[in-house]
Tab-separated table of C-alpha atoms and ligand atoms in Angstrom:
chain	number	residue	atom	x	y	z
A	1	MET	CA	90.986	67.991	134.142
A	2	LYS	CA	88.798	65.924	131.927
A	3	ILE	CA	91.635	63.568	131.056
A	4	LEU	CA	92.899	63.275	134.619
A	5	TYR	CA	89.454	62.718	136.036
A	6	SER	CA	88.245	60.343	133.427
A	7	PHE	CA	91.236	58.220	134.408
A	8	LEU	CA	90.255	58.809	137.978
A	9	LEU	CA	86.751	57.556	137.378
A	10	PHE	CA	88.157	54.552	135.633
A	11	ALA	CA	90.321	53.928	138.658
A	12	PHE	CA	87.314	54.333	140.901
A	13	ALA	CA	85.184	51.973	138.846
A	14	SER	CA	87.806	49.325	138.405
A	15	GLY	CA	89.369	49.474	141.855
A	16	GLU	CA	92.752	49.605	140.177
A	17	LYS	CA	95.551	51.771	141.383
A	18	PHE	CA	96.057	54.776	139.125
A	19	ARG	CA	99.588	54.958	137.730
A	20	PHE	CA	101.467	58.199	137.148
A	21	ASP	CA	103.866	56.800	134.532
A	22	ASN	CA	105.709	59.631	132.834
A	23	TYR	CA	103.709	62.280	134.649
A	24	THR	CA	106.062	65.229	135.069
A	25	LEU	CA	106.530	67.640	137.945
A	26	TYR	CA	107.526	71.174	136.977
A	27	ARG	CA	109.002	73.832	139.216
A	28	ILE	CA	108.081	77.165	137.678
A	29	VAL	CA	109.666	80.394	138.885
A	30	PRO	CA	107.450	83.417	138.174
A	31	GLU	CA	109.386	86.672	138.095
A	32	ASN	CA	106.653	89.256	138.342
A	33	VAL	CA	102.994	89.792	139.182
A	34	GLN	CA	101.993	89.461	135.548
A	35	GLN	CA	103.493	85.970	135.331
A	36	ILE	CA	101.744	84.958	138.518
A	37	LYS	CA	98.473	86.191	137.032
A	38	ILE	CA	99.122	84.096	133.903
A	39	LEU	CA	99.621	80.988	136.061
A	40	GLN	CA	96.491	81.768	138.076
A	41	ASP	CA	94.487	81.978	134.852
A	42	LEU	CA	95.903	78.629	133.736
A	43	GLN	CA	95.012	77.077	137.089
A	44	ASN	CA	91.446	78.373	136.855
A	45	THR	CA	90.796	77.541	133.227
A	46	ASP	CA	92.558	74.217	132.657
A	47	LEU	CA	91.917	71.765	135.468
A	48	SER	CA	93.888	69.023	133.751
A	49	PHE	CA	97.066	70.393	135.339
A	50	ASP	CA	97.489	69.526	138.993
A	51	PHE	CA	98.860	72.595	140.771
A	52	TRP	CA	100.699	71.179	143.800
A	53	THR	CA	101.242	74.754	145.006
A	54	ASP	CA	99.157	77.820	144.175
A	55	PRO	CA	100.487	80.775	142.174
A	56	LEU	CA	100.423	83.713	144.592
A	57	PRO	CA	102.044	87.118	144.855
A	58	THR	CA	104.400	85.666	147.479
A	59	SER	CA	105.248	82.478	145.552
A	60	GLU	CA	108.933	81.890	144.917
A	61	PHE	CA	108.014	78.823	142.897
A	62	VAL	CA	104.931	77.008	141.648
A	63	ASN	CA	104.796	73.214	141.242
A	64	VAL	CA	102.572	71.826	138.511
A	65	MET	CA	102.151	68.171	137.560
A	66	SER	CA	101.295	67.306	133.959
A	67	SER	CA	100.164	64.087	132.354
A	68	PRO	CA	102.439	62.891	129.502
A	69	ASP	CA	99.987	63.905	126.779
A	70	LYS	CA	99.708	67.508	128.061
A	71	LYS	CA	103.440	68.144	128.552
A	72	THR	CA	103.980	69.733	125.161
A	73	ILE	CA	101.033	72.059	125.657
A	74	LEU	CA	102.257	73.120	129.102
A	75	GLU	CA	105.854	73.698	128.035
A	76	GLY	CA	104.686	75.625	124.966
A	77	PHE	CA	102.501	77.773	127.186
A	78	LEU	CA	105.341	78.461	129.642
A	79	ASN	CA	107.794	79.321	126.881
A	80	ALA	CA	105.291	81.584	125.123
A	81	ASN	CA	104.865	83.510	128.359
A	82	ASP	CA	108.588	83.667	129.179
A	83	LEU	CA	108.071	81.640	132.332
A	84	LYS	CA	111.252	79.990	133.616
A	85	PHE	CA	110.833	76.366	134.650
A	86	GLU	CA	112.690	73.181	135.382
A	87	ILE	CA	111.559	69.586	135.522
A	88	THR	CA	112.134	68.297	139.057
A	89	MET	CA	110.569	64.874	138.462
A	90	SER	CA	110.410	63.391	134.984
A	91	ASN	CA	108.436	60.319	136.050
A	92	VAL	CA	106.190	60.802	139.070
A	93	GLN	CA	105.431	57.061	139.241
A	94	GLU	CA	109.118	56.346	139.839
A	95	ALA	CA	109.096	58.608	142.906
A	96	ILE	CA	105.910	56.917	144.135
A	97	ASP	CA	107.509	53.476	143.729
A	98	LYS	CA	110.435	54.596	145.883
A	99	GLU	CA	108.281	55.776	148.765
A	100	ASN	CA	108.868	52.654	150.826
A	101	VAL	CA	105.495	51.657	152.278
A	102	LYS	CA	106.017	49.168	155.080
A	103	THR	CA	103.658	46.968	157.068
A	104	TYR	CA	103.392	47.101	160.840
A	105	THR	CA	102.907	43.989	162.904
A	106	ARG	CA	102.966	43.655	166.636
A	107	ASN	CA	106.311	41.898	166.287
A	108	SER	CA	107.671	45.011	164.607
A	109	ARG	CA	107.439	46.594	168.088
A	110	SER	CA	107.379	50.047	166.525
A	111	LEU	CA	106.796	51.949	163.355
A	112	THR	CA	110.115	52.834	161.789
A	113	TRP	CA	111.010	56.286	160.544
A	114	ASP	CA	112.293	55.296	157.124
A	115	ALA	CA	108.905	54.318	155.696
A	116	TYR	CA	105.283	55.332	155.226
A	117	TYR	CA	102.406	53.233	156.594
A	118	GLN	CA	98.806	52.585	155.663
A	119	LEU	CA	95.918	53.579	157.927
A	120	ASN	CA	95.363	50.110	159.416
A	121	ASP	CA	99.063	49.844	160.315
A	122	ILE	CA	99.062	53.230	162.036
A	123	GLU	CA	95.884	52.316	163.926
A	124	ALA	CA	97.265	48.922	164.988
A	125	TRP	CA	100.384	50.645	166.315
A	126	MET	CA	98.251	53.156	168.211
A	127	ALA	CA	96.187	50.366	169.759
A	128	ASP	CA	99.375	48.572	170.818
A	129	LEU	CA	100.651	51.733	172.516
A	130	ALA	CA	97.410	52.075	174.465
A	131	ALA	CA	97.824	48.470	175.602
A	132	THR	CA	101.541	48.859	176.429
A	133	TYR	CA	101.209	52.129	178.371
A	134	PRO	CA	97.758	51.849	179.982
A	135	ASP	CA	98.564	54.419	182.680
A	136	ILE	CA	99.600	57.084	180.185
A	137	VAL	CA	97.958	56.405	176.828
A	138	THR	CA	94.220	56.440	176.123
A	139	SER	CA	92.632	55.935	172.712
A	140	PHE	CA	89.947	58.421	171.757
A	141	VAL	CA	87.690	58.927	168.770
A	142	GLY	CA	87.864	62.515	167.514
A	143	GLY	CA	85.112	62.097	164.947
A	144	THR	CA	83.734	60.100	162.044
A	145	SER	CA	84.465	60.193	158.334
A	146	TYR	CA	82.088	60.339	155.362
A	147	GLU	CA	82.634	56.627	154.720
A	148	GLY	CA	82.054	55.836	158.399
A	149	ARG	CA	85.615	55.392	159.647
A	150	GLU	CA	86.569	56.582	163.116
A	151	ILE	CA	89.036	59.465	163.323
A	152	LYS	CA	91.324	57.954	165.914
A	153	GLY	CA	93.634	59.721	168.295
A	154	LEU	CA	95.762	59.096	171.349
A	155	LYS	CA	95.698	61.075	174.581
A	156	LEU	CA	98.965	61.003	176.527
A	157	SER	CA	98.566	62.077	180.129
A	158	HIS	CA	100.602	61.750	183.305
A	159	GLY	CA	97.794	62.918	185.596
A	160	SER	CA	94.633	64.982	185.526
A	161	GLY	CA	94.330	68.754	185.438
A	162	LYS	CA	97.041	69.465	182.884
A	163	ARG	CA	96.786	72.020	180.101
A	164	VAL	CA	96.400	70.549	176.608
A	165	ILE	CA	98.515	70.548	173.458
A	166	PHE	CA	96.379	69.364	170.529
A	167	ILE	CA	97.931	68.042	167.295
A	168	GLU	CA	95.840	67.465	164.162
A	169	SER	CA	97.612	65.863	161.219
A	170	GLY	CA	96.819	64.310	157.858
A	171	ILE	CA	93.722	66.361	156.998
A	172	HIS	CA	95.019	66.504	153.396
A	173	ALA	CA	95.329	62.927	152.209
A	174	ARG	CA	98.360	63.100	149.917
A	175	GLU	CA	100.563	64.878	152.481
A	176	TRP	CA	102.023	61.570	153.676
A	177	ILE	CA	104.831	63.103	155.720
A	178	THR	CA	102.256	64.523	158.159
A	179	PRO	CA	100.735	61.378	159.786
A	180	THR	CA	104.196	59.897	160.386
A	181	THR	CA	105.335	63.181	161.956
A	182	ALA	CA	102.465	62.970	164.457
A	183	CYS	CA	103.313	59.316	165.146
A	184	TYR	CA	106.948	60.195	165.788
A	185	ILE	CA	105.924	62.855	168.310
A	186	ILE	CA	103.755	60.270	170.105
A	187	SER	CA	106.655	57.826	170.130
A	188	GLN	CA	109.107	60.406	171.463
A	189	LEU	CA	106.756	61.543	174.216
A	190	LEU	CA	106.654	57.941	175.436
A	191	THR	CA	110.188	56.681	174.904
A	192	SER	CA	112.627	59.557	174.464
A	193	ASP	CA	115.797	59.671	176.525
A	194	ASP	CA	115.835	63.453	176.152
A	195	GLU	CA	114.830	64.974	179.480
A	196	GLU	CA	113.243	68.068	177.859
A	197	ILE	CA	110.953	65.902	175.753
A	198	MET	CA	109.949	63.804	178.740
A	199	ALA	CA	109.276	66.965	180.762
A	200	ALA	CA	106.983	68.148	177.959
A	201	ALA	CA	105.265	64.759	178.083
A	202	ARG	CA	104.721	65.009	181.829
A	203	ASN	CA	103.699	68.674	181.975
A	204	PHE	CA	100.886	68.592	179.404
A	205	ASP	CA	98.022	66.440	178.256
A	206	TRP	CA	98.678	65.660	174.594
A	207	TYR	CA	95.824	64.922	172.186
A	208	ILE	CA	97.264	63.704	168.881
A	209	ILE	CA	95.357	62.662	165.733
A	210	PRO	CA	97.726	61.318	163.031
A	211	VAL	CA	95.126	60.819	160.265
A	212	THR	CA	92.295	63.350	160.335
A	213	ASN	CA	91.092	62.390	156.830
A	214	PRO	CA	91.092	58.568	156.983
A	215	ASP	CA	88.976	58.014	153.829
A	216	GLY	CA	91.248	60.184	151.728
A	217	TYR	CA	94.388	58.649	153.211
A	218	VAL	CA	93.206	55.118	152.432
A	219	TRP	CA	92.369	56.267	148.887
A	220	THR	CA	95.916	57.585	148.369
A	221	HIS	CA	97.212	54.111	149.209
A	222	THR	CA	94.679	52.001	147.338
A	223	ASP	CA	93.700	54.048	144.294
A	224	PHE	CA	95.079	57.507	143.701
A	225	ARG	CA	98.318	58.674	145.352
A	226	MET	CA	97.732	62.363	144.645
A	227	TRP	CA	94.311	62.609	146.339
A	228	ARG	CA	93.865	65.621	148.665
A	229	LYS	CA	90.210	65.866	149.722
A	230	ASN	CA	87.788	63.577	151.543
A	231	ARG	CA	85.718	61.009	149.596
A	232	ARG	CA	82.268	62.605	149.579
A	233	GLN	CA	80.378	62.036	146.361
A	234	VAL	CA	79.579	65.593	145.259
A	235	THR	CA	78.016	64.932	141.850
A	236	SER	CA	77.472	61.765	139.852
A	237	THR	CA	81.076	61.924	138.630
A	238	VAL	CA	82.924	64.134	141.122
A	239	TYR	CA	84.258	63.267	144.553
A	240	GLY	CA	85.804	65.133	147.418
A	241	VAL	CA	85.585	68.227	149.595
A	242	ASP	CA	88.683	70.054	150.803
A	243	LEU	CA	88.419	69.447	154.553
A	244	ASN	CA	90.728	72.341	155.310
A	245	ARG	CA	88.358	74.826	153.666
A	246	ASN	CA	85.224	73.442	155.314
A	247	TRP	CA	85.534	74.817	158.893
A	248	ASN	CA	83.096	77.478	160.024
A	249	SER	CA	85.400	80.478	159.885
A	250	ASN	CA	84.855	82.942	157.037
A	251	PHE	CA	83.623	79.999	154.998
A	252	MET	CA	84.181	80.423	151.259
A	253	ALA	CA	85.567	83.946	151.628
A	254	GLU	CA	89.007	83.318	150.115
A	255	GLY	CA	91.224	80.678	148.535
A	256	VAL	CA	88.482	78.291	147.469
A	257	SER	CA	86.983	77.165	144.208
A	258	LEU	CA	83.274	76.657	143.629
A	259	ASN	CA	84.040	74.042	141.015
A	260	PRO	CA	83.597	70.642	142.745
A	261	ASP	CA	86.379	69.265	140.530
A	262	ALA	CA	88.902	71.671	142.027
A	263	GLN	CA	91.337	70.713	144.774
A	264	THR	CA	90.057	73.487	147.071
A	265	TYR	CA	86.303	72.895	146.697
A	266	PRO	CA	85.067	73.833	150.203
A	267	GLY	CA	81.804	71.846	150.255
A	268	ALA	CA	78.151	72.846	150.376
A	269	GLY	CA	78.444	74.850	153.570
A	270	PRO	CA	80.486	75.280	156.741
A	271	PHE	CA	80.883	71.930	158.510
A	272	SER	CA	78.969	70.160	155.736
A	273	GLU	CA	81.459	67.298	156.073
A	274	PRO	CA	81.242	64.704	158.865
A	275	GLU	CA	84.994	64.901	159.479
A	276	THR	CA	85.064	68.619	160.305
A	277	ARG	CA	81.646	68.633	161.998
A	278	THR	CA	82.427	65.791	164.398
A	279	LEU	CA	86.041	66.741	165.056
A	280	SER	CA	85.153	70.374	165.781
A	281	SER	CA	82.526	69.181	168.298
A	282	PHE	CA	85.136	67.007	169.972
A	283	ILE	CA	87.702	69.810	170.147
A	284	ARG	CA	85.043	72.128	171.580
A	285	THR	CA	84.515	69.789	174.560
A	286	ILE	CA	88.115	70.387	175.731
A	287	ALA	CA	88.564	73.892	174.299
A	288	ASP	CA	89.025	75.607	177.658
A	289	SER	CA	92.032	73.404	178.415
A	290	ILE	CA	93.899	73.882	175.131
A	291	ASP	CA	96.991	76.090	175.322
A	292	MET	CA	98.434	75.214	171.926
A	293	TYR	CA	96.964	73.763	168.726
A	294	ILE	CA	99.199	72.479	165.928
A	295	SER	CA	98.090	71.399	162.453
A	296	PHE	CA	100.569	69.545	160.209
A	297	HIS	CA	100.504	69.968	156.424
A	298	SER	CA	103.029	69.680	153.637
A	299	TYR	CA	104.796	71.214	151.861
A	300	SER	CA	106.810	74.497	151.436
A	301	GLN	CA	108.613	74.842	154.823
A	302	LEU	CA	106.370	77.410	156.429
A	303	LEU	CA	105.054	78.029	159.920
A	304	LEU	CA	101.697	79.769	159.662
A	305	VAL	CA	99.519	81.537	162.188
A	306	PRO	CA	95.879	82.636	161.734
A	307	TYR	CA	94.145	84.326	160.012
A	308	GLY	CA	93.823	83.385	156.379
A	309	ASN	CA	91.479	86.165	155.308
A	310	THR	CA	93.445	89.200	156.375
A	311	THR	CA	96.944	90.436	157.010
A	312	ASP	CA	95.623	92.451	159.978
A	313	PRO	CA	97.378	91.068	163.024
A	314	LEU	CA	95.449	88.883	165.449
A	315	ASP	CA	95.358	89.872	169.120
A	316	ASN	CA	98.652	88.284	170.147
A	317	TYR	CA	100.192	88.351	166.660
A	318	GLU	CA	103.598	89.666	167.719
A	319	ASP	CA	103.965	87.019	170.408
A	320	ALA	CA	102.774	84.210	168.138
A	321	ILE	CA	105.206	85.236	165.402
A	322	ASN	CA	108.148	85.719	167.762
A	323	ILE	CA	107.566	82.373	169.448
A	324	GLY	CA	107.226	80.738	166.023
A	325	ARG	CA	110.380	82.348	164.582
A	326	ARG	CA	112.460	81.198	167.521
A	327	ALA	CA	111.072	77.678	167.199
A	328	MET	CA	111.986	77.681	163.501
A	329	GLY	CA	115.471	78.802	164.539
A	330	ALA	CA	115.665	75.657	166.674
A	331	LEU	CA	114.336	73.602	163.751
A	332	SER	CA	117.158	74.824	161.505
A	333	VAL	CA	119.976	73.803	163.862
A	334	ARG	CA	120.360	70.122	162.860
A	335	TYR	CA	120.320	70.309	159.068
A	336	GLY	CA	120.010	73.997	158.219
A	337	THR	CA	116.402	73.562	157.058
A	338	GLN	CA	114.874	77.018	156.690
A	339	TYR	CA	111.217	77.725	157.436
A	340	VAL	CA	109.452	81.060	156.892
A	341	THR	CA	107.086	82.186	159.662
A	342	GLY	CA	104.072	84.370	158.932
A	343	ASN	CA	100.312	84.596	158.932
A	344	ILE	CA	98.491	82.565	156.300
A	345	ALA	CA	97.380	85.543	154.259
A	346	GLU	CA	100.824	87.134	154.014
A	347	ALA	CA	103.048	84.038	153.909
A	348	ILE	CA	101.129	81.679	151.679
A	349	TYR	CA	97.765	82.777	150.361
A	350	LYS	CA	94.380	83.911	151.410
A	351	ALA	CA	92.565	80.784	152.499
A	352	THR	CA	89.536	80.592	154.746
A	353	GLY	CA	87.588	77.799	156.385
A	354	THR	CA	90.824	76.311	157.762
A	355	SER	CA	91.030	74.447	161.051
A	356	ILE	CA	93.518	76.847	162.620
A	357	ASP	CA	91.380	79.915	161.871
A	358	TRP	CA	88.347	78.247	163.430
A	359	VAL	CA	90.275	77.118	166.509
A	360	LYS	CA	91.674	80.608	167.004
A	361	GLU	CA	88.505	82.538	166.247
A	362	SER	CA	85.846	80.319	167.816
A	363	LEU	CA	87.723	78.714	170.689
A	364	ARG	CA	90.174	81.528	171.485
A	365	VAL	CA	93.081	79.110	171.868
A	366	PRO	CA	96.106	81.319	172.648
A	367	LEU	CA	98.710	79.722	170.363
A	368	VAL	CA	97.730	78.135	167.048
A	369	TYR	CA	100.202	77.037	164.383
A	370	CYS	CA	100.128	75.307	161.030
A	371	TYR	CA	103.308	73.679	159.745
A	372	GLU	CA	103.911	73.191	156.033
A	373	LEU	CA	106.668	70.561	156.286
A	374	ARG	CA	109.502	69.673	153.856
A	375	ASP	CA	110.413	70.305	151.103
A	376	ARG	CA	110.489	73.412	148.890
A	377	GLY	CA	109.294	71.972	145.611
A	378	THR	CA	111.846	69.366	144.580
A	379	ASN	CA	109.806	66.326	145.641
A	380	GLY	CA	106.724	68.021	147.040
A	381	PHE	CA	104.191	65.507	148.353
A	382	LEU	CA	106.508	62.625	147.429
A	383	LEU	CA	109.135	63.289	150.070
A	384	PRO	CA	111.734	60.506	149.803
A	385	ALA	CA	111.809	58.006	152.649
A	386	ASP	CA	115.357	58.959	153.635
A	387	GLN	CA	114.088	62.427	154.587
A	388	ILE	CA	111.427	61.141	156.995
A	389	LEU	CA	113.645	60.839	160.073
A	390	PRO	CA	115.527	64.124	159.482
A	391	ASN	CA	112.133	65.841	159.147
A	392	HIS	CA	110.919	64.257	162.382
A	393	LEU	CA	114.038	65.151	164.349
A	394	GLU	CA	113.976	68.803	163.341
A	395	VAL	CA	110.207	69.123	163.864
A	396	MET	CA	110.484	67.580	167.346
A	397	ASP	CA	113.220	70.109	168.185
A	398	SER	CA	110.899	72.900	167.072
A	399	VAL	CA	107.853	71.656	169.006
A	400	ILE	CA	109.896	71.566	172.211
A	401	GLU	CA	111.182	75.061	171.437
A	402	LEU	CA	107.604	76.282	170.788
A	403	ILE	CA	106.728	75.218	174.336
A	404	HIS	CA	109.912	76.683	175.766
A	405	GLN	CA	109.419	80.039	174.036
A	406	ALA	CA	105.707	80.119	174.805
A	407	LYS	CA	106.575	79.896	178.493
A	408	ARG	CA	109.136	82.682	178.144
A	409	PHE	CA	106.438	84.840	176.603
A	410	GLY	CA	104.072	84.097	179.495
A	411	TYR	CA	101.933	81.372	177.910
A	412	MET	CA	101.330	77.765	178.944
A	413	ASN	CA	102.165	78.410	182.589
A	414	SER	CA	98.724	77.957	184.099
A	415	GLY	CA	97.389	74.948	185.977
A	416	SER	CA	99.771	72.354	187.273
A	417	GLY	CA	102.550	73.802	185.123
A	418	LEU	CA	102.309	77.020	187.128
A	419	GLN	CA	102.124	75.106	190.384
A	420	ALA	CA	105.257	73.215	189.390
A	421	SER	CA	107.089	76.473	188.664
A	422	ILE	CA	106.018	77.892	192.023
A	423	VAL	CA	107.355	74.782	193.750
A	424	MET	CA	110.608	75.083	191.772
A	425	VAL	CA	111.029	78.759	192.726
A	426	ALA	CA	110.249	77.942	196.366
A	427	LEU	CA	112.885	75.205	196.338
A	428	ILE	CA	115.489	77.527	194.841
A	429	VAL	CA	114.691	80.241	197.411
A	430	LEU	CA	114.884	77.668	200.193
A	431	LYS	CA	118.252	76.516	198.934
A	432	PHE	CA	119.588	80.039	199.214
A	433	VAL	CA	117.981	80.692	202.587
A	434	LEU	CA	119.266	77.508	204.199
B	1	ZN	ZN1	97.629	70.543	153.396
């Protein structure tokens, strides 16, 4: 940690972009509980290794990034403990250079789905949509960041009184595939020629926030690509609180580290961070209207439901899982991409203070899901640009199927949706009668 963070401080002081030349990404495959325990000890004792995924009893693989000068130590450690590993990226900087960051201008007419964009480009695109579709699209501010940026979102609505689908994306800064996924969903809801997608656009009010952690996201572009947290100054030398451990739901109970240097440092207290405090207040103002809440993360190809502190099922656990599994079936159709569906504690790890737990527990939103998008450890956070569109297409398929299955299971039918179904049934009956 000391080496990594002293570089980090240098980067902070100098305003120079940190380079990951010859940093190596390992994919380690633990074969038993003892080996997982060994990796957990390494994660807790030597913070110089960046664990991209946590070693857990359910882990099929663990990704660890090493700086060039620590490679020999890491490989020696793995060999000494009989841990099988492969190098999936021998030079992390090379993968970063290939990420294809494009610039958006109004003449571009749209973002494209073969590139990643900076915050100001995404926000300019959002503003253009609000201007182009004034009857449907409204800009809203979901909250404020530590450095004073607005957390911007778009509301898509074809008339008042609809039930709400809320999408929160990009709360972890380095998970670049997530903001563009949210943007693609916005784009599809406005311009798709698929009738099912347009029906979903018309039948619900959509609140979509592509970049929930704007300070962190900017930092990943300007200074440090692998940044996860927000940019709060915690001590004189340490920055960042994990915004997805900071929500007021079983705060600090599981899956966090009290060391401010650690990636999962949850902050001084529940909602200590402006991002979570302001966004949660915003969500609360429309809580009664929300039928489904989706949070996008990467990576590992998982669909998670609350709660993160227990494997005890939540009230509608069976429904939530069945709806989710069917949606992941739809996701797999195009490219065969396999997602595992489960609750956080059983599928991934015990983690508390997450947005989806708070939304479920405090606001009683019926259906709450967290996606961990592509891939399964080959590229991790550095998903190549040629996988962006395939990811978006399969995720869009699954979101539509989530709605479809939710209705089959008796959810999301209230309000104007229900009225529409009654009208439809009446029309069908009339057709038979006449
Ligand atoms: Zn995440």
